[in-house]
Amino acid sequence: RAKLNALYCVTPTTTPTGTVTPTATPPITAAYGTLSVQSYPVSNPQTNLYAGNTYETVAAQYKATGSDITIKKVAIKVTDIDGADSFPWLYFTTISLWDGATKIGEISASQANAIEGTFAKIYTYNIAGLNWVVPNGQNKVLTVKATVVNAIPYSEGTETFQFTVLKDGLVHTD
């Protein structure tokens, strides 16, 4: 039996194992980005608007810091500032958002889409469903444009509206 064991049975050899010392891994710190917004001049401001044309009304510059920021929703406030109090849907068909020459969102300037702040004076339009990315460390400009209706009712006369990008009306993720 000793002879058979010597010929056919091999004693397994063991490889020595060293002591495993766990190394400390640095804790993972969540990095959150921030978004800053500031007013930006429109490239071609107009004081007289003509039926059927689209005009730049307001612009804002966005800067992402710490990570890329994705804009999901922008709120635009439309205010009748001439004291005659009127409704924006009588004067505009659409309100759109532009990144340079690229349209990234649009909403009908209808009464159904308007959120009333003050009757016949202040209305807010939310343009949602956006996926507009502001890369980390970069500035991007978002321009708001409005398209004037084809025919303004004579009874409405002339009106003056102010468009504002609401900073607290932004929805974004990083």
Tab-separated table of C-alpha atoms in Angstrom:
chain	number	residue	atom	x	y	z
A	1	ARG	CA	0.000	0.000	0.000
A	2	ALA	CA	2.818	2.421	0.768
A	3	LYS	CA	4.327	1.628	-2.636
A	4	LEU	CA	0.977	2.312	-4.440
A	5	ASN	CA	0.458	5.534	-2.524
A	6	ALA	CA	3.961	6.625	-3.448
A	7	LEU	CA	3.364	5.868	-7.138
A	8	TYR	CA	-0.210	7.043	-7.643
A	9	CYS	CA	-1.176	9.386	-4.864
A	10	VAL	CA	0.263	12.835	-4.942
A	11	THR	CA	0.208	14.884	-1.813
A	12	PRO	CA	-1.080	18.323	-2.673
A	13	THR	CA	1.364	21.069	-2.131
A	14	THR	CA	0.078	24.253	-0.528
A	15	THR	CA	1.224	27.668	-1.503
A	16	PRO	CA	1.773	29.921	1.407
A	17	THR	CA	-0.646	32.785	1.634
A	18	GLY	CA	0.426	36.135	2.896
A	19	THR	CA	-1.525	38.136	5.342
A	20	VAL	CA	-4.131	40.246	3.612
A	21	THR	CA	-4.265	43.693	5.038
A	22	PRO	CA	-7.250	45.724	3.893
A	23	THR	CA	-6.325	49.118	2.535
A	24	ALA	CA	-8.475	52.051	3.383
A	25	THR	CA	-10.345	53.480	0.424
A	26	PRO	CA	-11.118	57.145	0.473
A	27	PRO	CA	-14.778	57.871	1.069
A	28	ILE	CA	-16.818	58.730	-1.996
A	29	THR	CA	-18.033	62.263	-1.775
A	30	ALA	CA	-21.055	63.207	-3.790
A	31	ALA	CA	-20.278	66.118	-6.079
A	32	TYR	CA	-23.216	68.330	-6.858
A	33	GLY	CA	-23.154	70.892	-9.572
A	34	THR	CA	-24.559	74.364	-9.332
A	35	LEU	CA	-26.220	76.500	-11.941
A	36	SER	CA	-25.944	80.258	-12.083
A	37	VAL	CA	-28.166	82.399	-14.277
A	38	GLN	CA	-27.718	85.996	-15.286
A	39	SER	CA	-29.404	88.351	-17.687
A	40	TYR	CA	-27.967	88.513	-21.191
A	41	PRO	CA	-28.708	91.087	-23.918
A	42	VAL	CA	-30.668	89.915	-26.946
A	43	SER	CA	-28.758	90.194	-30.189
A	44	ASN	CA	-31.366	92.167	-32.114
A	45	PRO	CA	-33.774	94.026	-29.797
A	46	GLN	CA	-36.958	95.317	-31.436
A	47	THR	CA	-39.436	97.924	-30.259
A	48	ASN	CA	-41.968	97.562	-33.091
A	49	LEU	CA	-43.215	94.055	-33.747
A	50	TYR	CA	-44.956	93.112	-36.962
A	51	ALA	CA	-47.642	90.485	-37.487
A	52	GLY	CA	-46.443	86.973	-38.238
A	53	ASN	CA	-42.791	87.607	-37.359
A	54	THR	CA	-40.699	86.012	-34.618
A	55	TYR	CA	-38.594	88.212	-32.329
A	56	GLU	CA	-36.031	87.748	-29.574
A	57	THR	CA	-37.603	88.959	-26.344
A	58	VAL	CA	-35.128	88.089	-23.589
A	59	ALA	CA	-32.001	85.993	-23.057
A	60	ALA	CA	-30.195	84.484	-20.091
A	61	GLN	CA	-26.696	83.101	-19.658
A	62	TYR	CA	-26.364	79.828	-17.740
A	63	LYS	CA	-23.128	78.576	-16.153
A	64	ALA	CA	-22.623	75.058	-14.797
A	65	THR	CA	-20.085	74.549	-12.023
A	66	GLY	CA	-19.101	71.198	-10.501
A	67	SER	CA	-20.836	68.982	-13.075
A	68	ASP	CA	-22.849	69.101	-16.265
A	69	ILE	CA	-26.308	70.561	-15.668
A	70	THR	CA	-29.355	69.475	-17.666
A	71	ILE	CA	-32.204	71.989	-17.916
A	72	LYS	CA	-35.588	70.234	-17.879
A	73	LYS	CA	-38.059	73.159	-17.646
A	74	VAL	CA	-37.948	76.929	-18.049
A	75	ALA	CA	-40.665	79.335	-16.877
A	76	ILE	CA	-41.252	82.544	-18.846
A	77	LYS	CA	-43.218	85.403	-17.280
A	78	VAL	CA	-45.066	87.686	-19.692
A	79	THR	CA	-46.146	91.009	-18.193
A	80	ASP	CA	-48.273	93.691	-19.824
A	81	ILE	CA	-46.349	96.792	-18.752
A	82	ASP	CA	-48.109	99.642	-20.548
A	83	GLY	CA	-50.981	99.900	-18.083
A	84	ALA	CA	-53.683	98.943	-20.605
A	85	ASP	CA	-53.821	95.343	-19.300
A	86	SER	CA	-54.277	92.755	-21.986
A	87	PHE	CA	-53.770	89.055	-22.659
A	88	PRO	CA	-50.584	87.759	-24.298
A	89	TRP	CA	-52.482	85.163	-26.384
A	90	LEU	CA	-54.127	88.017	-28.315
A	91	TYR	CA	-50.675	89.119	-29.508
A	92	PHE	CA	-48.472	86.000	-29.632
A	93	THR	CA	-48.934	82.541	-31.110
A	94	THR	CA	-45.863	80.793	-29.655
A	95	ILE	CA	-43.034	81.280	-27.200
A	96	SER	CA	-39.878	79.336	-27.978
A	97	LEU	CA	-36.429	78.664	-26.481
A	98	TRP	CA	-33.291	78.783	-28.596
A	99	ASP	CA	-29.674	77.714	-28.142
A	100	GLY	CA	-28.075	79.794	-30.875
A	101	ALA	CA	-29.819	78.778	-34.118
A	102	THR	CA	-31.281	75.587	-32.598
A	103	LYS	CA	-34.820	75.611	-31.247
A	104	ILE	CA	-34.916	73.456	-28.106
A	105	GLY	CA	-38.515	73.979	-27.007
A	106	GLU	CA	-41.749	75.750	-27.813
A	107	ILE	CA	-45.189	76.285	-26.331
A	108	SER	CA	-48.365	77.767	-27.697
A	109	ALA	CA	-48.988	81.171	-26.102
A	110	SER	CA	-52.634	80.185	-25.648
A	111	GLN	CA	-54.852	80.950	-22.695
A	112	ALA	CA	-54.907	77.228	-21.844
A	113	ASN	CA	-51.108	77.182	-21.380
A	114	ALA	CA	-50.940	80.436	-19.408
A	115	ILE	CA	-50.733	80.429	-15.617
A	116	GLU	CA	-52.395	83.599	-14.414
A	117	GLY	CA	-50.542	85.697	-11.854
A	118	THR	CA	-52.647	88.846	-12.163
A	119	PHE	CA	-55.700	89.025	-14.396
A	120	ALA	CA	-54.934	90.641	-17.780
A	121	LYS	CA	-51.450	91.605	-16.590
A	122	ILE	CA	-49.058	88.785	-15.561
A	123	TYR	CA	-48.915	85.270	-17.023
A	124	THR	CA	-46.358	82.470	-16.833
A	125	TYR	CA	-45.640	79.866	-19.510
A	126	ASN	CA	-43.726	76.691	-18.604
A	127	ILE	CA	-41.711	75.130	-21.390
A	128	ALA	CA	-40.992	71.590	-20.210
A	129	GLY	CA	-39.620	68.356	-21.662
A	130	LEU	CA	-36.216	69.892	-22.300
A	131	ASN	CA	-32.877	68.093	-22.107
A	132	TRP	CA	-30.635	71.077	-22.683
A	133	VAL	CA	-27.156	70.433	-21.276
A	134	VAL	CA	-24.840	73.125	-19.945
A	135	PRO	CA	-21.397	71.462	-19.736
A	136	ASN	CA	-19.388	71.795	-16.523
A	137	GLY	CA	-17.386	75.010	-16.433
A	138	GLN	CA	-19.032	76.479	-19.494
A	139	ASN	CA	-21.507	79.267	-20.227
A	140	LYS	CA	-24.449	78.848	-22.589
A	141	VAL	CA	-27.038	81.400	-23.641
A	142	LEU	CA	-30.725	80.579	-23.876
A	143	THR	CA	-32.815	83.013	-25.920
A	144	VAL	CA	-36.592	83.365	-25.645
A	145	LYS	CA	-38.423	84.239	-28.852
A	146	ALA	CA	-42.080	85.088	-29.405
A	147	THR	CA	-44.043	84.866	-32.629
A	148	VAL	CA	-46.593	87.626	-33.194
A	149	VAL	CA	-50.117	86.653	-34.344
A	150	ASN	CA	-50.903	87.187	-38.034
A	151	ALA	CA	-53.534	89.833	-37.348
A	152	ILE	CA	-53.910	91.798	-34.114
A	153	PRO	CA	-57.533	92.797	-33.556
A	154	TYR	CA	-57.922	96.537	-34.152
A	155	SER	CA	-59.837	96.867	-30.875
A	156	GLU	CA	-56.719	95.718	-29.006
A	157	GLY	CA	-54.525	98.532	-30.283
A	158	THR	CA	-50.864	98.450	-29.293
A	159	GLU	CA	-49.489	96.823	-26.192
A	160	THR	CA	-46.119	96.572	-24.496
A	161	PHE	CA	-45.098	93.264	-22.948
A	162	GLN	CA	-42.047	92.337	-20.930
A	163	PHE	CA	-40.685	88.781	-21.022
A	164	THR	CA	-38.691	87.464	-18.065
A	165	VAL	CA	-36.906	84.143	-17.535
A	166	LEU	CA	-37.829	83.138	-13.978
A	167	LYS	CA	-34.788	81.853	-12.084
A	168	ASP	CA	-37.033	80.085	-9.580
A	169	GLY	CA	-38.984	78.558	-12.483
A	170	LEU	CA	-36.070	76.383	-13.653
A	171	VAL	CA	-36.008	72.640	-13.193
A	172	HIS	CA	-32.576	71.098	-13.687
A	173	THR	CA	-30.498	68.068	-12.742
A	174	ASP	CA	-26.771	67.512	-12.451
